[in-house]
XYZ file of C-alpha atoms in Angstrom:
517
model
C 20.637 38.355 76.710
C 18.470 41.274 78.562
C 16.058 38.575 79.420
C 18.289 36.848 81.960
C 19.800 39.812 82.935
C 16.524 41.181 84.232
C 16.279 38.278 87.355
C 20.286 39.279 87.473
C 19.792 42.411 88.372
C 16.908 42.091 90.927
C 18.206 39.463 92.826
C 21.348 41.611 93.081
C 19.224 44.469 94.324
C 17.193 42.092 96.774
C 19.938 41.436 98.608
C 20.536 45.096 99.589
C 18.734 48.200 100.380
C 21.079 50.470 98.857
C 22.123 51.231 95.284
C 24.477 49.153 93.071
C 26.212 50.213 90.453
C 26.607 47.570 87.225
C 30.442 48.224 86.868
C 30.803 46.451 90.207
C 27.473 44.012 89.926
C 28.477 43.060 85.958
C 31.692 44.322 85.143
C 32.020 41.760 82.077
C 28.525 42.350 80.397
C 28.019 44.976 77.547
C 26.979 48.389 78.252
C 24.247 48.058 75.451
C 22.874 44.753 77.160
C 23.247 46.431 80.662
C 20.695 49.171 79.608
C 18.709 47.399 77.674
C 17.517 45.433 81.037
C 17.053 48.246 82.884
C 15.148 49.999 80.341
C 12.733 46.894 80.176
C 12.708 47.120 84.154
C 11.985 50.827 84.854
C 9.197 50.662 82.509
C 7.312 48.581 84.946
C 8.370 51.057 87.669
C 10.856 47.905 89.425
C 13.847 49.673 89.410
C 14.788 53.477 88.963
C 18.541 53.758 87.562
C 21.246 56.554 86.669
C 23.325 56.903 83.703
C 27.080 57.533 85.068
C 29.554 58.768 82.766
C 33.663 58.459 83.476
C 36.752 58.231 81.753
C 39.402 55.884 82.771
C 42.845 55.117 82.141
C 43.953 52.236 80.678
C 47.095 50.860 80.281
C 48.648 49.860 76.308
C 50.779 47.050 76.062
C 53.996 48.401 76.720
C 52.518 49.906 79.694
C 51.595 46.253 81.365
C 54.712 45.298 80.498
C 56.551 47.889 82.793
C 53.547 47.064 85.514
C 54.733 43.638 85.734
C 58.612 43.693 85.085
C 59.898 47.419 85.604
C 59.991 50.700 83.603
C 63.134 50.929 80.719
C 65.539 52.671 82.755
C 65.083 50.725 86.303
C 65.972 47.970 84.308
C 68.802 49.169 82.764
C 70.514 50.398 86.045
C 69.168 47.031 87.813
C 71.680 45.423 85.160
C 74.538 47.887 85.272
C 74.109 47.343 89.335
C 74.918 43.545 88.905
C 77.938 44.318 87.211
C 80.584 45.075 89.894
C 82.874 45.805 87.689
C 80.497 47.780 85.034
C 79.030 46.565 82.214
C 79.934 47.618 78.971
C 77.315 49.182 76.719
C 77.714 46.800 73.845
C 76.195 44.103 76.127
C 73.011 45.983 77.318
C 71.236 44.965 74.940
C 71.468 41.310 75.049
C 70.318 41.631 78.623
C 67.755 44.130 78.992
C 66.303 44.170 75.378
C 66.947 46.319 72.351
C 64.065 48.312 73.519
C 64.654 49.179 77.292
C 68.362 50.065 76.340
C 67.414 52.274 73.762
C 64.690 54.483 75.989
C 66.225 53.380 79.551
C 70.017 54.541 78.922
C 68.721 58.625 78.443
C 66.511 58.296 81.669
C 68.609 56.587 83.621
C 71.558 59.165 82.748
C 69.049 62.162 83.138
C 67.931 60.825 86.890
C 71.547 60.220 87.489
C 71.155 56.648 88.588
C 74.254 55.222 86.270
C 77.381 57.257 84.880
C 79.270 56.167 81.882
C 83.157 55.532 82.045
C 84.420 55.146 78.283
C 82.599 52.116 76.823
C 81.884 51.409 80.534
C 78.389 51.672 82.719
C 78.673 52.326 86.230
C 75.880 52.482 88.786
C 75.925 55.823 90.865
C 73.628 54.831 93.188
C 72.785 51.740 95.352
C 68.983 51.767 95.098
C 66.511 53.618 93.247
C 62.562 54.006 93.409
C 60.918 52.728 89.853
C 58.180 55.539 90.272
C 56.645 54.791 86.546
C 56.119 51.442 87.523
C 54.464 52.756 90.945
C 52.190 55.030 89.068
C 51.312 52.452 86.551
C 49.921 49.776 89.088
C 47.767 52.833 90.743
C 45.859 53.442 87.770
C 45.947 49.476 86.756
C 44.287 48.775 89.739
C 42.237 52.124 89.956
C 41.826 53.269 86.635
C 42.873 56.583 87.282
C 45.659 58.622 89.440
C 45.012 61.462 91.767
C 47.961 63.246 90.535
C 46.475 64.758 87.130
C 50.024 65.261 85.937
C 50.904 62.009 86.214
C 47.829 61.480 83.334
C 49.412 63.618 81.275
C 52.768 62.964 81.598
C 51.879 59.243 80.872
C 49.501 60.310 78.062
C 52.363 61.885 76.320
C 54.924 58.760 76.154
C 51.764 56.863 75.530
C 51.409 54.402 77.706
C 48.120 54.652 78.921
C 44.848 56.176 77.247
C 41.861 57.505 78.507
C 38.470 55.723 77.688
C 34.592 57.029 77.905
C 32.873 54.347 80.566
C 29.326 54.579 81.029
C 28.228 52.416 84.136
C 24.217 52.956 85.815
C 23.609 53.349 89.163
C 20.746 51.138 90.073
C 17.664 51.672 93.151
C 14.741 49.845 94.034
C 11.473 51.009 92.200
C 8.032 51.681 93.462
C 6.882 48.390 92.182
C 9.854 46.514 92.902
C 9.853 42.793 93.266
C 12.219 39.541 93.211
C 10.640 37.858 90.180
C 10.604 39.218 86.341
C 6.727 38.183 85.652
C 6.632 37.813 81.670
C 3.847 40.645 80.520
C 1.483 38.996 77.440
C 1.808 41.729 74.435
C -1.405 40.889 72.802
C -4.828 39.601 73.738
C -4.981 36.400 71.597
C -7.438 34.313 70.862
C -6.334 31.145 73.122
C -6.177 33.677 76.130
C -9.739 34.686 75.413
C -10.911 30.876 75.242
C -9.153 29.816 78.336
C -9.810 32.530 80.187
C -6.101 32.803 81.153
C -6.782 36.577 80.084
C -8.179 36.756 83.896
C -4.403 36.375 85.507
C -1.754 36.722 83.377
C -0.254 40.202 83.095
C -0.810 42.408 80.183
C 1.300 44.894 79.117
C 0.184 48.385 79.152
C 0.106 50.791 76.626
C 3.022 53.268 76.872
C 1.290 56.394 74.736
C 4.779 58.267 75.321
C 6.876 56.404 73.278
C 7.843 57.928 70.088
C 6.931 55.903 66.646
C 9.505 54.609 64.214
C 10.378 57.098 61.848
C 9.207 56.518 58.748
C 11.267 57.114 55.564
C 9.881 60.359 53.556
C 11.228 62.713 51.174
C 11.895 66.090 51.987
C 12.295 69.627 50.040
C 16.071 70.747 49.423
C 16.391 74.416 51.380
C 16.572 76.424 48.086
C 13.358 74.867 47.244
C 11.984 76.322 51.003
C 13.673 79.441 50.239
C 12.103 79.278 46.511
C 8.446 78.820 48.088
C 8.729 81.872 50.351
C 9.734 84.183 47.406
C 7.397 83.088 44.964
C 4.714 83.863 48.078
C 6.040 87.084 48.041
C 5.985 87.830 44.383
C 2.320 86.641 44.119
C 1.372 88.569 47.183
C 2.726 91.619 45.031
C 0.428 90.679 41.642
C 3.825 89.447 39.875
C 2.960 86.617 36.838
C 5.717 83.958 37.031
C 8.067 83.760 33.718
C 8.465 80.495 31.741
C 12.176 79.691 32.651
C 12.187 76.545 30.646
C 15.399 77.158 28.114
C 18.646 76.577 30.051
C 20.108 77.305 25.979
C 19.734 80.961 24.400
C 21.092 82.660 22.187
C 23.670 85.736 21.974
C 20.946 87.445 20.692
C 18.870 87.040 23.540
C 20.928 86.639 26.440
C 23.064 89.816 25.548
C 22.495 91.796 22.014
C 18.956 92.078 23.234
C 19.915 93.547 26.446
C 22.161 95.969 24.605
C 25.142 94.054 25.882
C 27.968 95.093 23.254
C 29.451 91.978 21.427
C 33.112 93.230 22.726
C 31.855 93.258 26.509
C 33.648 90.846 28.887
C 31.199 89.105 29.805
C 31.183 87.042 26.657
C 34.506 85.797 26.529
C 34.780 82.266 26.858
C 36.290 82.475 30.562
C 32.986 84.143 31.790
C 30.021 82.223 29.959
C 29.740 78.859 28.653
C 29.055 78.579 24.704
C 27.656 75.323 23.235
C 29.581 73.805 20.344
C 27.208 71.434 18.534
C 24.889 72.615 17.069
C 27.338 75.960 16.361
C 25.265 78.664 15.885
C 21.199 78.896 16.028
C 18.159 80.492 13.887
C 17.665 84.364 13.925
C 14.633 85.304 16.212
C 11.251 84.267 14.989
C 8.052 83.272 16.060
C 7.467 80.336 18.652
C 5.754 76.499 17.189
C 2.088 76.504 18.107
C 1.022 74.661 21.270
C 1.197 70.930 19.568
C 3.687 71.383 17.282
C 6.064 71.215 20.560
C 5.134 73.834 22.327
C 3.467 73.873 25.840
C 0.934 75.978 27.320
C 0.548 77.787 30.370
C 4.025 77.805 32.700
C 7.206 77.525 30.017
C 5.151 78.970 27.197
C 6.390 81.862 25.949
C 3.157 82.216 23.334
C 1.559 85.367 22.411
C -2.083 85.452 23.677
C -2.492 88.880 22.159
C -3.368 87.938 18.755
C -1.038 90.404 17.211
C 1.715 89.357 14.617
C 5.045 90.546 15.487
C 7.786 91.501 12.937
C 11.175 89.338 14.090
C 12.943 90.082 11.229
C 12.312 94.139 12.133
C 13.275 93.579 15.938
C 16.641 91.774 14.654
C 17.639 94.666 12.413
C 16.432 97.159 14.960
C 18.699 95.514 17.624
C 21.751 95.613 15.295
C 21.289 98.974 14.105
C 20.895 100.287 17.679
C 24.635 98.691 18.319
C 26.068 99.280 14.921
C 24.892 103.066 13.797
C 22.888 103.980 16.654
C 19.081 104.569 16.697
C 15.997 105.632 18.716
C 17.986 108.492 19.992
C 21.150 106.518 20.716
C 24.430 106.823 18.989
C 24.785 103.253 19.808
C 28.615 101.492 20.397
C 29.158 102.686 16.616
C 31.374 98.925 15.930
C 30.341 96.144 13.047
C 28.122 94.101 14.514
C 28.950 90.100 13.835
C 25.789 87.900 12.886
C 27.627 84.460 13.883
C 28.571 86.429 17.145
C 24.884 86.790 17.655
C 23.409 83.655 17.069
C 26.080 81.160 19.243
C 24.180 79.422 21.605
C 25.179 79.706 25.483
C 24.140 78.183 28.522
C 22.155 81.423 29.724
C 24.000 83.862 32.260
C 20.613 85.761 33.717
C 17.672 85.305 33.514
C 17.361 88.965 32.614
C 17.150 87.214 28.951
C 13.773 85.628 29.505
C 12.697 89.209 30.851
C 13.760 90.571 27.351
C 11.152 87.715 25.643
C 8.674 88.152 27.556
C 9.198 92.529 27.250
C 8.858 91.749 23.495
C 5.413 89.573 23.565
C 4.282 92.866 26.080
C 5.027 95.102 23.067
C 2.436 93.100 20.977
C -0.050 94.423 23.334
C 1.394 97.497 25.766
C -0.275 97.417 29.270
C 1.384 97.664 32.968
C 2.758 93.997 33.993
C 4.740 92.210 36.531
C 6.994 89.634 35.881
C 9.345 87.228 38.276
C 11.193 84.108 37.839
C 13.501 82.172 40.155
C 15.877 79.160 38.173
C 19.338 78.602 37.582
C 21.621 80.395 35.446
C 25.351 79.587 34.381
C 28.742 80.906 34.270
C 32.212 79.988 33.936
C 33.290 80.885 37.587
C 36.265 79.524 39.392
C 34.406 77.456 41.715
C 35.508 77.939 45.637
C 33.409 78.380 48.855
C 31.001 81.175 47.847
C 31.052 80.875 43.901
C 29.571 78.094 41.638
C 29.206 77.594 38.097
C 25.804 77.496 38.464
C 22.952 78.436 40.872
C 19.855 80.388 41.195
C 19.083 84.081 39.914
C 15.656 85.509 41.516
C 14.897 88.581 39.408
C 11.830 91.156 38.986
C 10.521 93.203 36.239
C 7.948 96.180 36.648
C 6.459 97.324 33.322
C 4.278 100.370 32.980
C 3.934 104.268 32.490
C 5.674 107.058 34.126
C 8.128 104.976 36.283
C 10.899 107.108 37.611
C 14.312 106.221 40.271
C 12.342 107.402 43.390
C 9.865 104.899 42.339
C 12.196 102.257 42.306
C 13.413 102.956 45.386
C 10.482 102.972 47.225
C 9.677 99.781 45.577
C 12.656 98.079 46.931
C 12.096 99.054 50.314
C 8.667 97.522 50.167
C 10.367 94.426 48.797
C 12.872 94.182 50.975
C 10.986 94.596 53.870
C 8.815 91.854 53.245
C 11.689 89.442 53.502
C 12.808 91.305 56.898
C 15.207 93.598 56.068
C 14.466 97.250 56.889
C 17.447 98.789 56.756
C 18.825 99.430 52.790
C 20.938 101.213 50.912
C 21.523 101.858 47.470
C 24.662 102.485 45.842
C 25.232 103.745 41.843
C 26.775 101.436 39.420
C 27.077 99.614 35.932
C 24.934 97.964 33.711
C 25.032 97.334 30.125
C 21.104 97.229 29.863
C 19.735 99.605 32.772
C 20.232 103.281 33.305
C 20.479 104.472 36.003
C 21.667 101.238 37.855
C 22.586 100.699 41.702
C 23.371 98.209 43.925
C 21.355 96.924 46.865
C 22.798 96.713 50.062
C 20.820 95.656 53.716
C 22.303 95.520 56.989
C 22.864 92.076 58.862
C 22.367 92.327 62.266
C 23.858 89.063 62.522
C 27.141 89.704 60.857
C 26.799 93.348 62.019
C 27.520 95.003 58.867
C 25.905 95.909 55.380
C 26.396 93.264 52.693
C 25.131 93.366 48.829
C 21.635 91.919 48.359
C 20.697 92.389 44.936
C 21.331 94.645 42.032
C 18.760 96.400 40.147
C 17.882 99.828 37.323
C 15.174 100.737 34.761
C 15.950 99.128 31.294
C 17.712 101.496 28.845
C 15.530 102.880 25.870
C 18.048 101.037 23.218
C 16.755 97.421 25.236
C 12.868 98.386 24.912
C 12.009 100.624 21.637
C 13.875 97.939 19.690
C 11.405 95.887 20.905
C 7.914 98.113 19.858
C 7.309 99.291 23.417
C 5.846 102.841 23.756
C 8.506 105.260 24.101
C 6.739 106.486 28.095
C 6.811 103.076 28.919
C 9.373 102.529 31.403
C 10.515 98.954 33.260
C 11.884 97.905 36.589
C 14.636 95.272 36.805
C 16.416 93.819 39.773
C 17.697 90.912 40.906
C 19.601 88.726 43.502
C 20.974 84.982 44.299
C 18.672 82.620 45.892
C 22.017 80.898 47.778
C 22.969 83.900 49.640
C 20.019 84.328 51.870
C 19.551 80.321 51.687
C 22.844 81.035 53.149
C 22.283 83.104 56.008
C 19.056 81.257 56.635
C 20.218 78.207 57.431
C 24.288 78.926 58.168
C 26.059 77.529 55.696
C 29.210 79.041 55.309
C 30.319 76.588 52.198
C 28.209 76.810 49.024
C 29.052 73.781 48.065
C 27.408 72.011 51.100
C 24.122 73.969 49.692
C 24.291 72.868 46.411
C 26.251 69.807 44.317
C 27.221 66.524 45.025
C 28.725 67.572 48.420
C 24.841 67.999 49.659
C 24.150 65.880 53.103
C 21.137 64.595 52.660
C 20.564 64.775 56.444
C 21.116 68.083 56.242
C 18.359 68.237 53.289
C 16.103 66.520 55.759
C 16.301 67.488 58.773
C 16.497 71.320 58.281
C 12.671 73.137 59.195
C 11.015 74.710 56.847
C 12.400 78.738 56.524
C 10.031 81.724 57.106
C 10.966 85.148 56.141
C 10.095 88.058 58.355
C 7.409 89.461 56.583
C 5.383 92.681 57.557
């Protein structure tokens, strides 16, 4: 118990006026038990003490065993020298052990203490030195051997380990004294009454201690990362998209977009199709709020008041594919209906954008739309792909939009998480013409990595839809893991996200703060 240890170690240090260290004063009591009595000491200022830190070597079993009786191969040439006449090697055993003859026979051959003569041992020698047995009663005794090679070299054929010690080194405090005097922890009634309050001791308040944690929840570090974009989108007069249907449609999540029903993306390796129910409804209008529909944030209702015709919209989206229209000479193949109504675990959130384009059509005005939530795909999953995680995407609506626009707009963007430095390279997109690639520089991996992709939707994706034909749109979009990523230095998306999460690592990570201008 720390209790009696306390008068233990005071009466030890009474009796000197220099240090003492506890491997020496109580080399049987627990380390834990040890510091546990000093700790309750030095907060009354008795003692003042040092933590000391040292490995030692101690000896395994086999190792004791050559201590006390002699390593392998003295033995074995001990017993070949009490032969006279040699002793033949079928009968080592039975005297030194199965063991010793085994390992001492190569060492004593190798120091050339014995020679063998047919089946015959013969002693080369008259006297030898047993220097592993030497070495091992040096560190028995002193835990450790000058010669640092002789550590090793007995590390290796394992007889001896090394072990963390920790030991304290113990002085005499300001307010030393012989006698532990027991300090009252609360001002009780009975002290009051009896006025014993007057002389006992009563322990002071120590306002430097820490409290005991107490058990909270804590946000995941997407979520952090989530907060600081949405800031930024609202800081920029975006309006936050419903992103409430993890299920769309074909229709939706690619005929919509102008996505041709023959493009890879929809094969059953890339996206993720539901089976039951098989196939949905054609595009129509939403329930009314209490018929199952929400208001406000995932709503996708029409405040404009205007009716909208679905049933147009649908054949204006399959004639843009099939024949061509609004200018287009579309992909010119038969479109399928079943092809367009199979339901799919959405792949981009690019297909809520295309709703919430259409409502905008009932009533054309400039708008700015964002959402952040997870989207789906049928990736192989390894250290930086999932099949799932988080899309972040943009969408500028309004008149007279052009590239150099879009560019500038970026760099605004961008900036505003801290990166300065962008470039922008052309590419691909089913639904966006031009397109290109975002790339910013990472000063901490030194190089220029892909941020985000973005392009102004194509007129096939937005006169379909009723939009004025000078209207143009913005799109763009990146992962929330990647810069969750290189936040907080996780190299392994699944530590980020999944059932491999650490939920220390969920709590004790700080809150993230872009650099914003």
């Amino acid at each position: 118990m720390a209790s009696d240890l306390t008068n233990q170690v005071l009466s030890a240090l009474a009796q000197t006026d220099q240090p003492i260290l506890t491997s020496d004063a109580f080399p049987s009591t627990p380390s834990t038990t040890v510091k546990s009595a000093l700790d309750r000491l030095a907060s009354r200022g008795m003692i003042t003490y040092q933590t000391l830190d040292r490995e030692e070597a101690v000896l395994n079993e086999e190792a004791r065993g050559i201590a006390a009786n002699g390593s392998h191969e003295a033995r074995v040439f001990e017993a070949v020298r009490q032969a006279l006449d040699g002793l033949r090697i079928g009968d080592l055993p039975g005297l030194v052990g199965k063991e010793s003859a085994k390992v001492g026979q190569g060492k004593a051959f190798k120091e050339g203490w014995i020679k063998k003569d047919r089946d015959v041992l013969k002693a080369n020698i008259d006297s030898i030195i047993d220097v592993t047995q030497d070495q091992l009663l040096i560190i028995q005794r002193t835990k450790s051997h000058l010669d640092s090679r002789v550590i090793s070299d007995l590390r290796k054929r394992k007889l001896i380990s090394l072990q963390k010690v920790i030991s304290y080194q113990i002085s005499k405090g300001p307010k030393f004294a012989k006698d532990f005097v027991k300090e009252e922890t609360d001002l009780t009634a009975e002290l009051l009454t009896s006025g014993a309050w007057k002389t006992v001791e009563l322990k002071p308040y120590n306002f430097k201690s820490k409290g005991a944690l107490t058990p909270s929840g804590a946000l995941h570090p997407l979520n952090k990362v989530r907060h600081e974009f949405r800031q930024i989108f609202f800081e920029m007069g975006f309006e936050e998209m419903p992103t409430n249907r993890y299920v769309e449609t074909g229709f939706w999540n690619f005929d919509a977009l102008f996505v041709p029903q023959q493009h890879p993306a929809r094969d059953m390796q890339d996206t993720f199709y539901i089976s039951d129910p098989a196939k949905a409804d054609k595009p129509r209008r939403d329930p009314e709020a209490g018929a199952g529909a929400s208001k406000g944030l995932g709503s996708y209702s029409n405040e404009s008041g205007k009716e909208q015709d679905y049933h147009q919209y649908w054949n204006d989206v399959r004639d843009v594919h099939e024949n061509g229209k609004f200018g287009s000479v579309g992909y010119r193949y038969p479109f399928k209906e079943d092809e367009s109504l199979r339901l799919v675990l959405r792949t981009h959130t690019t297909a809520i954008s295309t709703y919430m384009l259409h409502k905008l059509a009932a009533d054309p005005k400039p708008a700015r739309y964002f959402s952040i939530d997870r989207v789906f795909r049928n990736e192989t999953v390894d250290a930086t792909h999932l099949a799932e995680f988080h899309q972040v995407e943009g969408v500028i609506a309004d008149f007279g939009l052009t590239l150099g626009g879009l560019i500038g707009f970026m760099e605004v963007f961008f900036a505003k998480m801290g990166i300065h430095k962008l470039r922008f390279k052309p590419a691909y997109n089913p639904y966006t013409e031009p397109s290109m690639e975002i790339f910013g520089f990472h000063d901490g991996l030194n190089k220029w990595v892909e941020i985000g992709n973005s392009g102004m939707f194509r007129p096939e994706m937005l006169e379909p839809m009723g939009l004025p034909k000078n209207m143009r749109c913005y799109g763009w979009g990146l992962s929330l893991e990647r810069p969750t990523m290189i936040k907080y230095g996780v190299k392994n998306i699944r530590e980020l996200l999944g059932h491999k999460v650490d939920l220390n690592f969920v709590e004790n990570n700080p809150a993230v703060r872009l650099e914003k201008d």
